[in-house]
Amino acid sequence: MKKLLKIVGITLLCIVLILFAIFLIINFRGIPVYETQAVNHTVISTPKSVQRGKKLATMLCAGCHMSSETGKLTGKLMLDGPPEFGEIYSLNITQDKTYGIGNWTDGELIYLLRTGIRKNGAYAPPYMAKLPNMADEDVDAIVSFLRSDDPIVSADPTPDQESKPSFLTKFLCTVAFKPFPMPDQVIAMPDTTNKVELGKYLALNLDCFSCHSADFKTVDYLMPENSKGYFGGGNKLLNMEGDVMITPNLTPDNETGIGAWTEGQFVKAVRFGIVDGQEALRYPMMPYTQLTQKEAAAIFTYLQSIPPISNKVERSIIEQ
Ligand code: HEC
Ligand code: HEC
């Protein structure tokens, strides 16, 4: 009996030591670093591509990278990230050669936006957006905008602040979160005359689906439709004050989703944050004023075409 206890004791001790060693290795090594792959592609900028890129970047990048101090995309502390992820700063992505992306090639930018691997090889954890399904033309447009003479991207020497990712972030980036593959085929723009196709493209690439599905942990970024509770809502997000904001169900279910909404109501909610008879939509649901009426209506048409999910979501109540 005593011998057995001793064996159990030694085994447990070994397990604890091994776990501690793993902890030390992951904590010391930090966020994994990958080999980068050269992408030989030079973006051809036109006034139209810069304008398109500005529209996309305003909806997709500015929320995280815009600093209220500089009025430019110089990065900031992410207040609405889950605290378990650590202290996270977005980075300076103006054209500054030292702190910004002035020294990055177009290929390096595209490689990061597609895969999540930075110029220095470091993996950008899920708190940095990735664009695995966006059309090549639109990714190029974002790069054209970052290279343009728009004041929000002009060189600004605000130093980057290094994030302090938690052990959990390092651990998840070691075992669970992996870079996306670099697409090996051309990704074409949607047929903009087909409302469902255009709406689907926007609903996926403006990232409506990840917030509005069941949980970020079960979102499938490469095959969005495989995400758990696809557009059925219930994902718990944080606002800037740390209050939990639950996302509504956007499937065409009549009772719990938006099956009974009209196109006009939806367009008003998405573009201006206005829902009749209710308080305005609040952060992190930002009004998409850059979307045209036609684009917002296309998203509605697409959402009405997906399978309904019955999932009642109560609107978050925030104590003032
Ligand atoms: C949800 C917040 C968020 C969004 C949205 C976002 N970013 Fe980021 N971005 C970050 C954070 C945080 C980092 C730092 C990542 C890290 O520490 O690894 C980052 C890093 C970067 C970097 C790397 C800079 C460097 O010096 O290594 C670039 C470039 C970048 N983002 C561009 C963009 C572009 C372009 C968009 C829009 C398509 C975008 N980001 C959208 C949060 C975001
Ligand atoms: C960052 C996460 C996030 C993203 C991205 C996002 N939403 Fe939302 N959305 C929310 C949250 C949270 C609410 C609830 C806000 C509230 O309760 O005030 C909401 C509310 C809504 C509503 C109101 C529904 C209702 O039943 O009242 C609509 C419609 C909507 N979003 C559509 C969209 C569309 C379309 C997109 C993409 C273009 C989108 N959302 C992108 C988080 C997000």
Short mmCIF file of C-alpha atoms and ligand atoms in Angstrom, two decimals:
data_model
loop_
_atom_site.label_atom_id
_atom_site.label_comp_id
_atom_site.label_asym_id
_atom_site.label_seq_id
_atom_site.Cartn_x
_atom_site.Cartn_y
_atom_site.Cartn_z
CA MET A 1 0.00 0.00 0.00
CA LYS A 2 2.75 2.41 1.02
CA LYS A 3 4.64 1.54 -2.15
CA LEU A 4 1.57 2.25 -4.25
CA LEU A 5 1.14 5.62 -2.58
CA LYS A 6 4.75 6.40 -3.28
CA ILE A 7 4.35 5.51 -6.97
CA VAL A 8 1.21 7.64 -7.21
CA GLY A 9 3.01 10.48 -5.46
CA ILE A 10 6.02 10.34 -7.76
CA THR A 11 3.77 10.13 -10.84
CA LEU A 12 1.80 13.18 -9.71
CA LEU A 13 5.00 15.07 -9.01
CA CYS A 14 6.29 14.22 -12.49
CA ILE A 15 3.04 15.43 -14.06
CA VAL A 16 3.21 18.68 -12.12
CA LEU A 17 6.84 19.18 -13.15
CA ILE A 18 6.07 18.47 -16.80
CA LEU A 19 3.14 20.90 -16.76
CA PHE A 20 5.33 23.50 -15.12
CA ALA A 21 8.01 22.98 -17.77
CA ILE A 22 5.41 23.38 -20.53
CA PHE A 23 4.17 26.53 -18.83
CA LEU A 24 7.70 27.93 -18.70
CA ILE A 25 8.46 27.06 -22.32
CA ILE A 26 5.25 28.60 -23.67
CA ASN A 27 5.48 31.63 -21.43
CA PHE A 28 9.10 32.22 -22.35
CA ARG A 29 8.73 31.52 -26.06
CA GLY A 30 5.64 33.71 -26.31
CA ILE A 31 3.56 34.06 -29.46
CA PRO A 32 4.77 31.58 -32.11
CA VAL A 33 6.91 32.85 -34.96
CA TYR A 34 6.46 31.40 -38.45
CA GLU A 35 8.48 31.46 -41.60
CA THR A 36 7.19 34.12 -43.94
CA GLN A 37 6.57 33.47 -47.59
CA ALA A 38 7.44 36.08 -50.17
CA VAL A 39 4.45 37.36 -52.10
CA ASN A 40 5.58 39.07 -55.28
CA HIS A 41 2.73 41.34 -56.00
CA THR A 42 2.68 45.06 -56.54
CA VAL A 43 -0.61 46.79 -56.05
CA ILE A 44 -1.63 49.20 -58.78
CA SER A 45 -3.34 52.17 -57.18
CA THR A 46 -5.98 54.21 -58.92
CA PRO A 47 -8.19 56.93 -57.40
CA LYS A 48 -11.00 54.37 -57.46
CA SER A 49 -9.03 51.68 -55.62
CA VAL A 50 -7.93 54.21 -52.97
CA GLN A 51 -11.53 55.24 -52.45
CA ARG A 52 -12.71 51.64 -52.23
CA GLY A 53 -9.85 50.86 -49.82
CA LYS A 54 -10.74 53.81 -47.65
CA LYS A 55 -14.33 52.64 -47.40
CA LEU A 56 -13.25 49.11 -46.41
CA ALA A 57 -10.53 50.27 -44.01
CA THR A 58 -12.92 52.69 -42.31
CA MET A 59 -15.30 49.82 -41.61
CA LEU A 60 -12.69 47.12 -40.96
CA CYS A 61 -9.47 48.62 -39.59
CA ALA A 62 -10.06 52.10 -38.17
CA GLY A 63 -12.10 50.89 -35.18
CA CYS A 64 -9.00 49.19 -33.80
CA HIS A 65 -6.10 51.21 -35.24
CA MET A 66 -7.41 54.80 -35.03
CA SER A 67 -5.89 56.81 -32.21
CA SER A 68 -7.96 59.66 -30.85
CA GLU A 69 -4.75 61.43 -29.86
CA THR A 70 -3.11 61.57 -33.29
CA GLY A 71 -6.27 61.31 -35.40
CA LYS A 72 -4.40 58.73 -37.48
CA LEU A 73 -3.98 54.96 -37.60
CA THR A 74 -1.18 54.96 -35.03
CA GLY A 75 -2.67 52.28 -32.78
CA LYS A 76 -4.03 52.26 -29.25
CA LEU A 77 -4.79 50.19 -26.19
CA MET A 78 -7.64 47.78 -26.94
CA LEU A 79 -10.12 48.44 -24.16
CA ASP A 80 -12.78 46.06 -25.40
CA GLY A 81 -10.65 42.94 -25.69
CA PRO A 82 -11.33 40.16 -23.20
CA PRO A 83 -9.05 40.88 -20.21
CA GLU A 84 -7.96 37.20 -20.15
CA PHE A 85 -6.02 37.94 -23.36
CA GLY A 86 -3.71 40.38 -21.59
CA GLU A 87 -2.89 44.01 -22.28
CA ILE A 88 -3.21 44.39 -26.03
CA TYR A 89 -2.22 47.34 -28.21
CA SER A 90 -2.97 47.70 -31.90
CA LEU A 91 0.03 49.03 -33.83
CA ASN A 92 1.03 52.04 -35.88
CA ILE A 93 0.07 51.32 -39.50
CA THR A 94 0.77 54.78 -40.93
CA GLN A 95 3.52 55.17 -43.55
CA ASP A 96 6.22 55.90 -40.96
CA LYS A 97 9.30 53.86 -41.85
CA THR A 98 10.32 53.08 -38.27
CA TYR A 99 7.08 52.50 -36.40
CA GLY A 100 4.56 52.16 -39.18
CA ILE A 101 4.44 50.09 -42.34
CA GLY A 102 6.50 52.46 -44.52
CA ASN A 103 9.10 49.72 -44.99
CA TRP A 104 6.70 46.88 -45.74
CA THR A 105 6.22 45.69 -49.30
CA ASP A 106 2.72 45.26 -50.73
CA GLY A 107 3.32 41.51 -50.63
CA GLU A 108 4.18 41.60 -46.92
CA LEU A 109 1.00 43.51 -46.14
CA ILE A 110 -1.13 41.13 -48.18
CA TYR A 111 0.52 38.12 -46.57
CA LEU A 112 -0.32 39.44 -43.09
CA LEU A 113 -3.90 40.34 -44.00
CA ARG A 114 -4.49 36.89 -45.51
CA THR A 115 -2.60 34.65 -43.09
CA GLY A 116 -2.02 36.61 -39.87
CA ILE A 117 1.78 36.38 -40.11
CA ARG A 118 3.58 39.69 -39.64
CA LYS A 119 6.67 40.89 -41.54
CA ASN A 120 8.82 39.76 -38.60
CA GLY A 121 7.19 36.31 -38.67
CA ALA A 122 5.22 36.79 -35.44
CA TYR A 123 1.68 35.46 -35.55
CA ALA A 124 -0.93 38.16 -34.98
CA PRO A 125 -3.42 36.60 -32.53
CA PRO A 126 -7.17 36.61 -33.25
CA TYR A 127 -7.51 40.13 -31.86
CA MET A 128 -6.07 41.34 -35.18
CA ALA A 129 -8.51 40.97 -38.12
CA LYS A 130 -7.66 38.68 -41.03
CA LEU A 131 -9.18 38.61 -44.49
CA PRO A 132 -9.03 34.99 -45.71
CA ASN A 133 -12.09 35.22 -47.98
CA MET A 134 -11.95 38.75 -49.34
CA ALA A 135 -11.58 39.25 -53.11
CA ASP A 136 -8.01 39.99 -54.26
CA GLU A 137 -9.20 43.26 -55.72
CA ASP A 138 -10.54 44.42 -52.35
CA VAL A 139 -7.41 43.37 -50.41
CA ASP A 140 -5.38 45.30 -53.00
CA ALA A 141 -7.69 48.29 -52.51
CA ILE A 142 -6.99 48.29 -48.76
CA VAL A 143 -3.26 48.28 -49.49
CA SER A 144 -3.69 51.14 -52.01
CA PHE A 145 -5.43 53.12 -49.30
CA LEU A 146 -2.68 52.43 -46.74
CA ARG A 147 -0.18 53.76 -49.32
CA SER A 148 -2.28 56.80 -50.30
CA ASP A 149 -1.89 60.44 -49.33
CA ASP A 150 -4.93 60.28 -47.05
CA PRO A 151 -4.13 62.16 -43.82
CA ILE A 152 -5.02 59.24 -41.52
CA VAL A 153 -2.23 57.09 -42.99
CA SER A 154 0.45 59.74 -43.57
CA ALA A 155 3.74 58.95 -41.77
CA ASP A 156 3.49 59.56 -38.02
CA PRO A 157 6.37 58.63 -35.70
CA THR A 158 4.23 57.53 -32.75
CA PRO A 159 6.10 54.53 -31.30
CA ASP A 160 4.36 51.18 -31.13
CA GLN A 161 3.48 49.93 -27.70
CA GLU A 162 4.22 46.26 -27.33
CA SER A 163 1.29 44.14 -26.24
CA LYS A 164 1.60 42.00 -23.14
CA PRO A 165 -0.31 38.87 -24.15
CA SER A 166 -1.32 36.65 -21.26
CA PHE A 167 -0.21 33.06 -20.80
CA LEU A 168 -3.65 32.01 -22.07
CA THR A 169 -3.13 33.91 -25.35
CA LYS A 170 0.34 32.39 -25.79
CA PHE A 171 -1.00 28.96 -24.98
CA LEU A 172 -3.97 29.22 -27.37
CA CYS A 173 -1.72 30.57 -30.13
CA THR A 174 0.57 27.57 -29.59
CA VAL A 175 -2.10 24.86 -29.60
CA ALA A 176 -5.30 26.23 -31.16
CA PHE A 177 -5.04 29.41 -33.21
CA LYS A 178 -3.00 28.92 -36.37
CA PRO A 179 -2.26 31.15 -39.35
CA PHE A 180 -4.60 30.81 -42.31
CA PRO A 181 -3.21 29.40 -45.55
CA MET A 182 -2.25 31.91 -48.22
CA PRO A 183 -4.89 31.50 -50.97
CA ASP A 184 -3.37 29.80 -54.01
CA GLN A 185 -6.12 30.84 -56.38
CA VAL A 186 -7.59 34.14 -57.42
CA ILE A 187 -10.53 35.18 -55.23
CA ALA A 188 -12.92 37.05 -57.50
CA MET A 189 -15.26 39.89 -56.63
CA PRO A 190 -18.92 38.90 -56.20
CA ASP A 191 -21.42 39.50 -58.98
CA THR A 192 -22.79 42.82 -57.75
CA THR A 193 -25.98 42.45 -59.78
CA ASN A 194 -26.88 39.33 -57.77
CA LYS A 195 -28.28 40.59 -54.47
CA VAL A 196 -27.80 37.36 -52.54
CA GLU A 197 -24.20 36.97 -53.72
CA LEU A 198 -23.30 40.58 -53.00
CA GLY A 199 -25.01 40.41 -49.60
CA LYS A 200 -23.21 37.22 -48.66
CA TYR A 201 -19.85 38.69 -49.67
CA LEU A 202 -20.43 41.73 -47.47
CA ALA A 203 -21.90 39.78 -44.54
CA LEU A 204 -18.80 37.56 -44.48
CA ASN A 205 -16.09 40.05 -45.32
CA LEU A 206 -17.34 42.87 -43.11
CA ASP A 207 -17.22 40.26 -40.39
CA CYS A 208 -20.91 40.51 -39.45
CA PHE A 209 -20.99 36.72 -39.13
CA SER A 210 -18.31 36.32 -36.47
CA CYS A 211 -19.96 38.71 -34.03
CA HIS A 212 -23.48 37.51 -34.83
CA SER A 213 -22.86 33.73 -34.51
CA ALA A 214 -22.88 31.74 -31.25
CA ASP A 215 -19.36 32.29 -29.94
CA PHE A 216 -15.97 33.48 -31.24
CA LYS A 217 -14.52 30.18 -29.99
CA THR A 218 -16.60 28.18 -32.49
CA VAL A 219 -16.44 30.59 -35.43
CA ASP A 220 -14.94 29.05 -38.57
CA TYR A 221 -13.24 31.91 -40.39
CA LEU A 222 -12.28 29.85 -43.44
CA MET A 223 -15.73 28.25 -43.87
CA PRO A 224 -17.99 30.82 -42.16
CA GLU A 225 -21.18 28.86 -42.77
CA ASN A 226 -19.80 26.05 -40.59
CA SER A 227 -19.67 28.38 -37.58
CA LYS A 228 -21.82 27.21 -34.70
CA GLY A 229 -25.17 29.03 -34.66
CA TYR A 230 -24.35 30.81 -37.94
CA PHE A 231 -25.93 34.27 -37.60
CA GLY A 232 -28.12 32.98 -34.76
CA GLY A 233 -26.65 35.51 -32.28
CA GLY A 234 -25.84 34.97 -28.62
CA ASN A 235 -22.12 35.83 -28.82
CA LYS A 236 -21.05 37.74 -25.73
CA LEU A 237 -18.87 40.76 -26.47
CA LEU A 238 -17.59 43.60 -24.34
CA ASN A 239 -18.11 47.30 -24.80
CA MET A 240 -15.45 49.86 -23.83
CA GLU A 241 -16.64 49.85 -20.21
CA GLY A 242 -16.38 46.07 -19.96
CA ASP A 243 -20.16 45.43 -19.99
CA VAL A 244 -21.34 42.29 -21.76
CA MET A 245 -23.16 42.98 -25.04
CA ILE A 246 -25.01 40.03 -26.51
CA THR A 247 -25.42 39.90 -30.27
CA PRO A 248 -28.92 39.58 -31.73
CA ASN A 249 -30.12 36.75 -33.95
CA LEU A 250 -30.04 37.87 -37.60
CA THR A 251 -31.46 34.67 -39.13
CA PRO A 252 -34.92 34.79 -40.74
CA ASP A 253 -36.62 33.13 -37.75
CA ASN A 254 -39.93 34.98 -37.28
CA GLU A 255 -40.05 34.97 -33.48
CA THR A 256 -36.42 35.25 -32.41
CA GLY A 257 -34.64 36.53 -35.52
CA ILE A 258 -35.33 39.20 -38.13
CA GLY A 259 -37.78 37.14 -40.22
CA ALA A 260 -40.53 39.71 -39.67
CA TRP A 261 -38.31 42.76 -40.35
CA THR A 262 -38.68 44.78 -43.54
CA GLU A 263 -35.70 45.66 -45.70
CA GLY A 264 -36.17 49.31 -44.75
CA GLN A 265 -35.98 48.57 -41.01
CA PHE A 266 -32.84 46.52 -41.50
CA VAL A 267 -31.09 49.10 -43.67
CA LYS A 268 -31.83 51.82 -41.09
CA ALA A 269 -30.48 49.65 -38.26
CA VAL A 270 -27.27 48.75 -40.08
CA ARG A 271 -26.46 52.12 -41.61
CA PHE A 272 -27.59 54.38 -38.80
CA GLY A 273 -28.02 52.22 -35.70
CA ILE A 274 -31.72 53.07 -35.46
CA VAL A 275 -34.29 50.43 -34.46
CA ASP A 276 -37.87 51.73 -34.31
CA GLY A 277 -39.22 52.02 -30.78
CA GLN A 278 -35.91 51.14 -29.15
CA GLU A 279 -32.77 52.74 -27.86
CA ALA A 280 -30.14 53.20 -30.63
CA LEU A 281 -27.77 50.30 -31.26
CA ARG A 282 -24.69 50.58 -29.10
CA TYR A 283 -21.00 49.76 -29.30
CA PRO A 284 -19.58 47.39 -30.54
CA MET A 285 -22.32 47.57 -33.19
CA MET A 286 -21.10 50.62 -35.08
CA PRO A 287 -23.31 52.27 -37.69
CA TYR A 288 -22.08 51.27 -41.16
CA THR A 289 -22.63 54.69 -42.74
CA GLN A 290 -20.15 53.87 -45.52
CA LEU A 291 -22.46 51.15 -46.84
CA THR A 292 -24.80 52.24 -49.60
CA GLN A 293 -28.52 51.58 -49.34
CA LYS A 294 -28.08 48.93 -52.05
CA GLU A 295 -25.30 47.15 -50.16
CA ALA A 296 -27.16 47.10 -46.84
CA ALA A 297 -30.30 45.86 -48.64
CA ALA A 298 -28.23 43.10 -50.27
CA ILE A 299 -27.06 41.91 -46.82
CA PHE A 300 -30.72 41.77 -45.78
CA THR A 301 -31.63 39.70 -48.85
CA TYR A 302 -28.80 37.28 -48.12
CA LEU A 303 -29.72 36.94 -44.43
CA GLN A 304 -33.34 36.20 -45.37
CA SER A 305 -32.04 33.30 -47.50
CA ILE A 306 -30.08 31.44 -44.79
CA PRO A 307 -31.53 28.72 -42.51
CA PRO A 308 -33.52 30.20 -39.61
CA ILE A 309 -32.30 29.43 -36.10
CA SER A 310 -34.62 29.69 -33.13
CA ASN A 311 -32.54 31.41 -30.44
CA LYS A 312 -34.08 34.06 -28.28
CA VAL A 313 -31.57 36.76 -27.36
CA GLU A 314 -32.47 39.35 -24.76
CA ARG A 315 -30.98 42.75 -25.46
CA SER A 316 -28.16 43.66 -23.06
CA ILE A 317 -29.19 46.07 -20.34
CA ILE A 318 -26.52 48.49 -19.29
CA GLU A 319 -26.87 50.23 -15.95
CA GLN A 320 -26.07 53.90 -16.42
C1 HEC B 1 -10.06 43.91 -33.66
C2 HEC B 1 -8.99 44.87 -33.77
C3 HEC B 1 -8.23 45.00 -35.07
C4 HEC B 1 -8.75 45.14 -36.34
C5 HEC B 1 -10.21 45.15 -36.74
C6 HEC B 1 -7.61 45.30 -37.22
N1 HEC B 1 -6.44 45.25 -36.51
FE1 HEC B 1 -4.55 45.33 -37.28
N2 HEC B 1 -3.80 44.89 -35.45
C7 HEC B 1 -4.53 44.79 -34.29
C8 HEC B 1 -3.65 44.43 -33.20
C9 HEC B 1 -4.06 44.23 -31.74
C10 HEC B 1 -2.36 44.28 -33.77
C11 HEC B 1 -1.10 43.84 -33.05
C12 HEC B 1 -1.03 42.35 -33.19
C13 HEC B 1 0.06 41.74 -32.38
O1 HEC B 1 0.41 42.25 -31.33
O2 HEC B 1 0.57 40.71 -32.86
C14 HEC B 1 -2.50 44.59 -35.18
C15 HEC B 1 -1.45 44.57 -36.10
C16 HEC B 1 -1.54 45.01 -37.41
C17 HEC B 1 -0.42 45.14 -38.33
C18 HEC B 1 1.03 44.74 -38.03
C19 HEC B 1 1.86 45.94 -37.79
C20 HEC B 1 3.29 45.60 -37.42
O3 HEC B 1 4.05 46.56 -37.21
O4 HEC B 1 3.65 44.41 -37.30
C21 HEC B 1 -0.93 45.63 -39.51
C22 HEC B 1 -0.16 45.95 -40.78
C23 HEC B 1 -2.35 45.78 -39.33
N3 HEC B 1 -2.69 45.41 -38.04
C24 HEC B 1 -3.23 46.24 -40.30
C25 HEC B 1 -4.60 46.17 -40.21
C26 HEC B 1 -5.52 46.41 -41.30
C27 HEC B 1 -5.11 46.87 -42.69
C28 HEC B 1 -6.78 46.18 -40.83
C29 HEC B 1 -8.09 46.25 -41.57
C30 HEC B 1 -8.22 45.34 -42.69
C31 HEC B 1 -6.65 45.80 -39.42
N4 HEC B 1 -5.31 45.81 -39.09
C32 HEC B 1 -7.71 45.51 -38.59
C33 HEC B 1 -5.88 44.99 -34.15
C34 HEC B 1 -6.78 45.06 -35.20
C1 HEC B 2 -18.05 43.77 -33.30
C2 HEC B 2 -19.21 42.90 -33.34
C3 HEC B 2 -20.29 43.20 -34.37
C4 HEC B 2 -20.13 43.32 -35.73
C5 HEC B 2 -18.84 43.25 -36.54
C6 HEC B 2 -21.44 43.52 -36.26
N1 HEC B 2 -22.38 43.54 -35.26
FE1 HEC B 2 -24.38 43.88 -35.50
N2 HEC B 2 -24.61 43.94 -33.48
C7 HEC B 2 -23.62 43.68 -32.55
C8 HEC B 2 -24.18 43.89 -31.21
C9 HEC B 2 -23.42 43.72 -29.90
C10 HEC B 2 -25.51 44.29 -31.37
C11 HEC B 2 -26.49 44.68 -30.26
C12 HEC B 2 -26.27 46.14 -29.89
C13 HEC B 2 -27.17 46.63 -28.79
O1 HEC B 2 -27.77 45.81 -28.08
O2 HEC B 2 -27.24 47.86 -28.63
C14 HEC B 2 -25.77 44.29 -32.81
C15 HEC B 2 -27.01 44.61 -33.40
C16 HEC B 2 -27.29 44.48 -34.75
C17 HEC B 2 -28.60 44.66 -35.34
C18 HEC B 2 -29.90 44.93 -34.60
C19 HEC B 2 -30.71 43.65 -34.51
C20 HEC B 2 -31.85 43.67 -33.54
O3 HEC B 2 -32.52 42.62 -33.42
O4 HEC B 2 -32.07 44.69 -32.87
C21 HEC B 2 -28.46 44.44 -36.69
C22 HEC B 2 -29.55 44.49 -37.75
C23 HEC B 2 -27.05 44.16 -36.94
N3 HEC B 2 -26.36 44.19 -35.75
C24 HEC B 2 -26.51 43.89 -38.20
C25 HEC B 2 -25.15 43.78 -38.45
C26 HEC B 2 -24.56 43.71 -39.77
C27 HEC B 2 -25.32 43.67 -41.08
C28 HEC B 2 -23.20 43.68 -39.60
C29 HEC B 2 -22.11 43.68 -40.66
C30 HEC B 2 -22.19 44.73 -41.66
C31 HEC B 2 -22.96 43.69 -38.17
N4 HEC B 2 -24.15 43.76 -37.51
C32 HEC B 2 -21.69 43.65 -37.62
C33 HEC B 2 -22.32 43.33 -32.82
C34 HEC B 2 -21.72 43.36 -34.09
#
